[in-house]
Tab-separated table of C-alpha atoms in Angstrom:
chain	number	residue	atom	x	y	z
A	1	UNK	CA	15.640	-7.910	-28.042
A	2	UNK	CA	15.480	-5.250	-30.834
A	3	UNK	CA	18.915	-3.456	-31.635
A	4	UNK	CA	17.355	-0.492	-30.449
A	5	UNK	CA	16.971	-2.059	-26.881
A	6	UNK	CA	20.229	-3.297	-27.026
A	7	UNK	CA	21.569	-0.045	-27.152
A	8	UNK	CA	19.729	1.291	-24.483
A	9	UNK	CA	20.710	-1.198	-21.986
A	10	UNK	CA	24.268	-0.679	-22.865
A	11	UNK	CA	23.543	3.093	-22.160
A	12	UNK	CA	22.094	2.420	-18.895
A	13	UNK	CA	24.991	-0.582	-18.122
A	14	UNK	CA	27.053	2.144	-18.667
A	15	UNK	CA	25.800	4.927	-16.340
A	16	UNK	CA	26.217	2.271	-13.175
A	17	UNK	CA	22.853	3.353	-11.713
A	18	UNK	CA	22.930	3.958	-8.093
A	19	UNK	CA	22.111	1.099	-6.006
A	20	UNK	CA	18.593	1.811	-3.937
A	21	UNK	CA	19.202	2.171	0.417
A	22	UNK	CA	19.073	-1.148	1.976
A	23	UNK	CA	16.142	0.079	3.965
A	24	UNK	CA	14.223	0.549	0.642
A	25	UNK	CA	15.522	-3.255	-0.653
A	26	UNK	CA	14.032	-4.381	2.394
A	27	UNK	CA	10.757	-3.345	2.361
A	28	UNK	CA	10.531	-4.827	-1.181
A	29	UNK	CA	11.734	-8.026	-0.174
A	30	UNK	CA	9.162	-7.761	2.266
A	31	UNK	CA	6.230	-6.818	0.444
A	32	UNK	CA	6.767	-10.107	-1.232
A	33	UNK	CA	5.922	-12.030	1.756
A	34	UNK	CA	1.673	-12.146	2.240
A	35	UNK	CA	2.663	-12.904	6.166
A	36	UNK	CA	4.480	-9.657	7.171
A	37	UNK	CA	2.352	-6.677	8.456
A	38	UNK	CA	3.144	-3.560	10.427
A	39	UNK	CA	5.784	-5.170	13.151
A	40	UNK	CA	7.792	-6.751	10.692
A	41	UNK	CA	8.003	-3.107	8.050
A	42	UNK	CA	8.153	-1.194	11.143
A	43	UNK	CA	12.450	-2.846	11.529
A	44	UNK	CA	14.062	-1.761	8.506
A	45	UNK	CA	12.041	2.271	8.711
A	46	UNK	CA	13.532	2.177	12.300
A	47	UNK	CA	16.968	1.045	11.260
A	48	UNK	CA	17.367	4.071	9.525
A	49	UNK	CA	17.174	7.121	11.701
A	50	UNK	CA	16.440	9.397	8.430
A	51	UNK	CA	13.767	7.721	7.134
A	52	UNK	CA	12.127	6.838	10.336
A	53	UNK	CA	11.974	11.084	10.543
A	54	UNK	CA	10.584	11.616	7.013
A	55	UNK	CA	7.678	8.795	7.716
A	56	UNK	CA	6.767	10.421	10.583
A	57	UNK	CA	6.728	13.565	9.071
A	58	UNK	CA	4.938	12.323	6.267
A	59	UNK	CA	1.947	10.357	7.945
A	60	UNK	CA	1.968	13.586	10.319
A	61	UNK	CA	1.492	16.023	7.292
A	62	UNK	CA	-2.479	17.157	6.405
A	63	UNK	CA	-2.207	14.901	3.795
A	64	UNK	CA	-3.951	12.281	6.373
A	65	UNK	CA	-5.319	14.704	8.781
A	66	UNK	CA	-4.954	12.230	11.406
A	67	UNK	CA	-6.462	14.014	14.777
A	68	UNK	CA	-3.543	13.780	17.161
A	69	UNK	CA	0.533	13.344	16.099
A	70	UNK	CA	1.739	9.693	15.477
A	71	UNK	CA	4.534	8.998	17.378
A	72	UNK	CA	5.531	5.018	16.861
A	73	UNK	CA	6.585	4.146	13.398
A	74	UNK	CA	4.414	0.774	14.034
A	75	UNK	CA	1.559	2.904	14.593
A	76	UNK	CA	1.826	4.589	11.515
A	77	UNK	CA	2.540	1.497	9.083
A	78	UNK	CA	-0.899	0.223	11.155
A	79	UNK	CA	-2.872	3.822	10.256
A	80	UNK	CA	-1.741	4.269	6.557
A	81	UNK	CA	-1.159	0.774	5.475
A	82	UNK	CA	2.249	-1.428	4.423
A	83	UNK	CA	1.697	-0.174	0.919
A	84	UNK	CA	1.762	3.822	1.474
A	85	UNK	CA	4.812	3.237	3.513
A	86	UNK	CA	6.896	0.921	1.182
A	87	UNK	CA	5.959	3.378	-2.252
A	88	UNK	CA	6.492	6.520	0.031
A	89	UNK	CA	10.222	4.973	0.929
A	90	UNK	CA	10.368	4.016	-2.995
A	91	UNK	CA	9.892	7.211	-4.392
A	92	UNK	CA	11.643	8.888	-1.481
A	93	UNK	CA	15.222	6.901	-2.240
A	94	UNK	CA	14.688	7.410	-5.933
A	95	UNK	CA	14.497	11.212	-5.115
A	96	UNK	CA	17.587	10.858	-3.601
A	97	UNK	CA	19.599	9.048	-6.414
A	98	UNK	CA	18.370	10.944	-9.436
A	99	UNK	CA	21.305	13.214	-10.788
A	100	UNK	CA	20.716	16.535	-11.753
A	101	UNK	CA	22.208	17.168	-14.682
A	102	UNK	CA	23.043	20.891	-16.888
A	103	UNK	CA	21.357	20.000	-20.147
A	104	UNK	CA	19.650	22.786	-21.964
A	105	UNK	CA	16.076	23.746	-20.183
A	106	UNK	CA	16.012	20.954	-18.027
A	107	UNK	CA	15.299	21.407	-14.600
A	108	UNK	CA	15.091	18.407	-12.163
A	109	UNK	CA	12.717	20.696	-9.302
A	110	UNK	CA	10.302	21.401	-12.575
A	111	UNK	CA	10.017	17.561	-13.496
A	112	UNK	CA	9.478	16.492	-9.399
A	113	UNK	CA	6.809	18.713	-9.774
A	114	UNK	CA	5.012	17.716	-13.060
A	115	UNK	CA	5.633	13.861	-11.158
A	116	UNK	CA	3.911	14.797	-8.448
A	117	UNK	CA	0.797	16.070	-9.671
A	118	UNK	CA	0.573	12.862	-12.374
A	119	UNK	CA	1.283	11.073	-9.358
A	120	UNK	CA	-2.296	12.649	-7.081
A	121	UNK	CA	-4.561	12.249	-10.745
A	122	UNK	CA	-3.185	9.034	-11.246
A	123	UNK	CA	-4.200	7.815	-7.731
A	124	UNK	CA	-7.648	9.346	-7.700
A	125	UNK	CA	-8.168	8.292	-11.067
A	126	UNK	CA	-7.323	4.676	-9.851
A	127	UNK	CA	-10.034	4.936	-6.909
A	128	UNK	CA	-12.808	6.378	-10.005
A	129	UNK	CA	-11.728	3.193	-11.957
A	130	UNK	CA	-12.452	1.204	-8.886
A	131	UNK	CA	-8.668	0.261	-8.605
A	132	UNK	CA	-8.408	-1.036	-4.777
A	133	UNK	CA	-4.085	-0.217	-4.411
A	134	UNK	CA	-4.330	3.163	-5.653
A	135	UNK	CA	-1.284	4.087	-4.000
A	136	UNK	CA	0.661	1.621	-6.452
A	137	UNK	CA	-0.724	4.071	-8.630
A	138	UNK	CA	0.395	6.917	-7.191
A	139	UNK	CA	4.352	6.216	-6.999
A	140	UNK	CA	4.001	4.402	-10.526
A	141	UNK	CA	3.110	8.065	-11.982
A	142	UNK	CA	5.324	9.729	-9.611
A	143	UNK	CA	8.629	7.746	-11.128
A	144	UNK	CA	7.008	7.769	-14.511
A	145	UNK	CA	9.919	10.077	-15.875
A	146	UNK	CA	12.688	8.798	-13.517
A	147	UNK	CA	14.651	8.324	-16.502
A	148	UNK	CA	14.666	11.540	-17.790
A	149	UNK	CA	17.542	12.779	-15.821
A	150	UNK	CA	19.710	9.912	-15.800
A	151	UNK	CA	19.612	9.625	-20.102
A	152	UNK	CA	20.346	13.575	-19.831
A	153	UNK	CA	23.174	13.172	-17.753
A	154	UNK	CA	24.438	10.648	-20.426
A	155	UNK	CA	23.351	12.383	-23.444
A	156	UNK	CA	23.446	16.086	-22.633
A	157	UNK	CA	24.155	17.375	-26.012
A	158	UNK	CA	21.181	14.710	-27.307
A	159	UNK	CA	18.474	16.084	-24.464
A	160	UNK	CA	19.209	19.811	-24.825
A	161	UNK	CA	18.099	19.202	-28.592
A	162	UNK	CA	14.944	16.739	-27.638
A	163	UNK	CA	13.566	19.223	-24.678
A	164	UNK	CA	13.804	21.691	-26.767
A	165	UNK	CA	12.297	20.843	-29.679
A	166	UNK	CA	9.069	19.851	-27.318
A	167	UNK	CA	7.951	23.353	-28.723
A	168	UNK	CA	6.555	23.839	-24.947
A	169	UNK	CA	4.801	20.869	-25.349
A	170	UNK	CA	3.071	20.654	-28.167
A	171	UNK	CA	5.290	17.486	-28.908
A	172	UNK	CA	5.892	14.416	-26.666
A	173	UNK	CA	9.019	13.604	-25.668
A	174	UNK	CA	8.689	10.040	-26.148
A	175	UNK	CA	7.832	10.859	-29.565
A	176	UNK	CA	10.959	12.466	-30.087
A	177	UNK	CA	13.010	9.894	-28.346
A	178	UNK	CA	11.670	7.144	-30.576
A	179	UNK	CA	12.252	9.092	-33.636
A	180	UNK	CA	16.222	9.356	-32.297
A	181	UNK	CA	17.051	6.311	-30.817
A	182	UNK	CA	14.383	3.924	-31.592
A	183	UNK	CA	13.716	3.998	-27.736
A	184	UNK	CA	11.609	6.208	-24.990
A	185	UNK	CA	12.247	7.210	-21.544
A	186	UNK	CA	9.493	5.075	-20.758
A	187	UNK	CA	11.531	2.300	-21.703
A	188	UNK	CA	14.614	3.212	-19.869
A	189	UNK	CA	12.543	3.398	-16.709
A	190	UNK	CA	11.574	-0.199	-17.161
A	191	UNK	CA	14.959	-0.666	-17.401
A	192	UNK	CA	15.802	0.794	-13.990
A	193	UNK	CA	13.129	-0.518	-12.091
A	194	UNK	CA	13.974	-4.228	-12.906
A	195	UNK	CA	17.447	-3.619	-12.280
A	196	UNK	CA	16.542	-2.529	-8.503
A	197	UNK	CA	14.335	-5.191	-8.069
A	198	UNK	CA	10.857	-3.593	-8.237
A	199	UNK	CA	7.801	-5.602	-8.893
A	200	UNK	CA	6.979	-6.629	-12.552
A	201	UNK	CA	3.593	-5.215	-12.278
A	202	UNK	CA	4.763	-1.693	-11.420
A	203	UNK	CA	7.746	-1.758	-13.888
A	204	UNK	CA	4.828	-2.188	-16.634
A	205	UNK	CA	3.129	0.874	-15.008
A	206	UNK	CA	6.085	2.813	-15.589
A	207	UNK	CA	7.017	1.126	-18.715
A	208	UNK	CA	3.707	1.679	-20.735
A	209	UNK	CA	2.775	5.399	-19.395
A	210	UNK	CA	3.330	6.438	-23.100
A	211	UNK	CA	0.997	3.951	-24.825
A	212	UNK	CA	-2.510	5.271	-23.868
A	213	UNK	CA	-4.142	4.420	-27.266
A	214	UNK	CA	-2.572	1.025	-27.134
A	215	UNK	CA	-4.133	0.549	-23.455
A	216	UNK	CA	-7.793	1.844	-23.620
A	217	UNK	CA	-8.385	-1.208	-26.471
A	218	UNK	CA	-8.610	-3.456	-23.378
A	219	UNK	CA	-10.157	-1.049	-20.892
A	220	UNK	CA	-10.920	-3.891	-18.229
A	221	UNK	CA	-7.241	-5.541	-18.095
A	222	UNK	CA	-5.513	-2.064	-18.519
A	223	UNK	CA	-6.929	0.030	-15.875
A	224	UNK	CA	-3.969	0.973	-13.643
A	225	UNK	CA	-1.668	1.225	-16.518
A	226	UNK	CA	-4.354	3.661	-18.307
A	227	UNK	CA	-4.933	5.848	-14.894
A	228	UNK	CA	-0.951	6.366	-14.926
A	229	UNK	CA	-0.591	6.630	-19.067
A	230	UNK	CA	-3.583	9.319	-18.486
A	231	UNK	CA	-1.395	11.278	-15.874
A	232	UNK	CA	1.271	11.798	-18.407
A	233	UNK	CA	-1.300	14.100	-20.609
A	234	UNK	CA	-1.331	16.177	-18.391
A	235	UNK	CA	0.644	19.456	-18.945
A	236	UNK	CA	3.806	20.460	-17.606
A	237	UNK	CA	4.402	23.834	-15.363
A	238	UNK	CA	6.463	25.615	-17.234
A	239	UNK	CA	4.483	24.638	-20.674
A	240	UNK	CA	2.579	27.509	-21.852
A	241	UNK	CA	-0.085	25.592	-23.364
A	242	UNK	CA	-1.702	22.289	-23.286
A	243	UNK	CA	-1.452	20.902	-26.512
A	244	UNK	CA	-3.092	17.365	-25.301
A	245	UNK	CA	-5.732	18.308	-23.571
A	246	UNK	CA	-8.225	17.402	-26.429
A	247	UNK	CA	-6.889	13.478	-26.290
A	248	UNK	CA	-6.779	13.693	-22.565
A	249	UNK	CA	-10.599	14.835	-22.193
A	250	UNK	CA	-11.538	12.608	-24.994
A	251	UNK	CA	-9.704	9.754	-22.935
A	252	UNK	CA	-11.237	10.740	-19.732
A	253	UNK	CA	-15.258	10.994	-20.849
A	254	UNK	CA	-14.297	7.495	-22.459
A	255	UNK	CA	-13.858	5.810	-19.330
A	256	UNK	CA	-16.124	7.953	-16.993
A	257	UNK	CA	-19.280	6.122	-15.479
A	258	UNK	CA	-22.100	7.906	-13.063
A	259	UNK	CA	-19.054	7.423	-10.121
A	260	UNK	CA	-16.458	10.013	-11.936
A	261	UNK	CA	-16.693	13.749	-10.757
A	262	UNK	CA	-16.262	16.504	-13.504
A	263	UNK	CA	-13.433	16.904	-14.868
A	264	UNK	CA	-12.344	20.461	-13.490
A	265	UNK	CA	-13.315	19.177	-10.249
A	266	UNK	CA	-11.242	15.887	-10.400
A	267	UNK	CA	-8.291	18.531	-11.322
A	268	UNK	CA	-9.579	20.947	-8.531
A	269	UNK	CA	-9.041	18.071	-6.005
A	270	UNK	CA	-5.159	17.280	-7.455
A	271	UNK	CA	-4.257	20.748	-7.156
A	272	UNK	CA	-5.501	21.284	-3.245
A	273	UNK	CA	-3.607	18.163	-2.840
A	274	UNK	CA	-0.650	18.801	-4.559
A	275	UNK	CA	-0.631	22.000	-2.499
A	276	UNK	CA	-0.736	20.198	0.789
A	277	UNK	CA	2.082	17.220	-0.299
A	278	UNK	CA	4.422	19.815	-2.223
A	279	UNK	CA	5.684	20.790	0.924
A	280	UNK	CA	7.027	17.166	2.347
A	281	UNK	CA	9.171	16.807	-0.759
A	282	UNK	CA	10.185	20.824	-0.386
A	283	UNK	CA	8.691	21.419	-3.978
A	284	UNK	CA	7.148	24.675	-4.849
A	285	UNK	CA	3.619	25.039	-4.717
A	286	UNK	CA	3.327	28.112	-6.768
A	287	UNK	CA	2.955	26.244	-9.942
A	288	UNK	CA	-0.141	26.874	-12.462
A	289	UNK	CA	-2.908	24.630	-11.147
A	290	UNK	CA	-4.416	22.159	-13.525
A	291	UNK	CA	-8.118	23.407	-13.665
A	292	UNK	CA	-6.516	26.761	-15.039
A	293	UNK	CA	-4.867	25.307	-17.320
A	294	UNK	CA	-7.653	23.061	-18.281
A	295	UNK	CA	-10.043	26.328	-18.409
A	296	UNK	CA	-7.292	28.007	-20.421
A	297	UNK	CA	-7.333	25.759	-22.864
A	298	UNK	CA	-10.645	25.104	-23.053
A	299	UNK	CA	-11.211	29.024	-23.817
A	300	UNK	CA	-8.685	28.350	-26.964
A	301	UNK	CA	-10.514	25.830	-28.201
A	302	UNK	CA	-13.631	28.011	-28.037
């Protein structure tokens, strides 16, 4: 371990991250087990009065535009599949823990957002790359900047500095963080998810969303982790212009086949969706939508 790495985990030791709900630890223990289906996910959702609420609300929500309401918890874990529940109760706790801290321009609602729509591309991205758990992909992207908030908290004075100097985005953070501490969000969210006990394979997700040139020299073993590391291209909200959205399209025709819609349309489809899921997490939906920004910037480059 690099002295660089070091140091990070002894910032992280030092924050005493908050310990996940024990229905959330429970599900993960039992996606581990190939024998447990619906009956046996359905007793930990059901323990906890809360989250049995927000799963019903959530498989309830036109995001599945199932025909009649879903009553039975067992019912739903049946309809949506083991998976969508256990990332949707993942991502739902981490919502929970993440501080919000006063450092310079950040804004925690801002970065939930930008999550969520990495989150949708990275997940219909996945099914384009003919990734069968999409959904993995989906929270992987979604908790792709968990970190953020927690190293701000810690380093305030640090993360004013960094988030400001993105010069609305025409720098990476991660960029920024490496040339400081020799480490990258990315990294810290590694970090986190191994200390709660999340799989290896979606630790990596999170852990290499910064390293898309790396990835796309092995296309065939790398194609989650580049459907996640493409979702973090995309721009932020509040950004006023998209300063990556040559490498991203350059990325995307790369690894399009005859199966891959346009472009605009692929964005099109995120930002009817994010419009539809916004509202389950109570985020905003009036938010620039990704094919403007796309068609913005493509009218710069012009």
């Amino acid at each position: 371990m690099s002295n660089a790495q070091t140091r990070l985990q002894e910032l992280l030791s030092g924050a005493q991250l908050p310990a996940l709900p024990q229905s959330a630890i429970r599900l993960l223990q039992l996606s581990k087990d190939p024998e447990a289906g619906p009956a046996e996910y359905a007793v930990p959702v059901e323990a906890d009065p809360g989250l049995t609420g927000q799963v019903l609300k959530f498989v309830n929500s036109s995001y599945f535009g199932f025909s009649r309401e879903i009553s039975s918890i067992k019912l739903a874990i049946t309809l949506v599949g083991v998976r969508t529940i256990k990332n949707f109760t993942l991502w739902s706790a981490v919502f929970s823990l993440i501080p919000n801290p006063k450092c310079g321009p950040f804004d925690l609602r801002s970065l939930w957002q930008d999550s969520l729509r990495r989150g949708l591309f990275a997940r219909a991205m996945g099914k384009q790359l003919g990734i069968r758990e999409s959904e993995d992909l989906f929270a992987g992207a979604l908790l792709q900047d968990m970190a953020v908030p927690m190293l701000a908290k810690e380093l305030p004075d640090d993360y004013a500095e960094l988030l400001n100097n993105r010069d609305a985005g025409r720098r990476r953070l991660s960029e920024l963080e490496m040339e400081r501490f020799g480490w990258t969000h990315a990294q810290a969210a590694g970090v986190m998810a191994r200390s709660w006990g999340l799989p290896e394979s979606f630790a990596t997700l999170i852990e290499t969303h910064a390293d898309l040139e790396e990835l796309m020299g092995d296309v065939e073993n790398n194609r989650a982790a580049i459907a996640v590391s493409l979702s973090a291209l995309l721009p932020a909200g509040h950004d006023s212009s998209w300063s990556e959205r040559n490498d991203f399209r350059a990325a995307y025709e790369g690894l399009r086949t005859d199966k891959f819609s346009a472009l605009v349309d692929l964005l099109k489809q995120v930002d009817a969706e994010y419009a539809e899921f916004a509202p389950l997490l109570k985020l905003a939906t009036n938010v620039k939508p990704l094919a403007q920004s796309l068609a913005e910037a493509d009218t710069v480059v012009l």
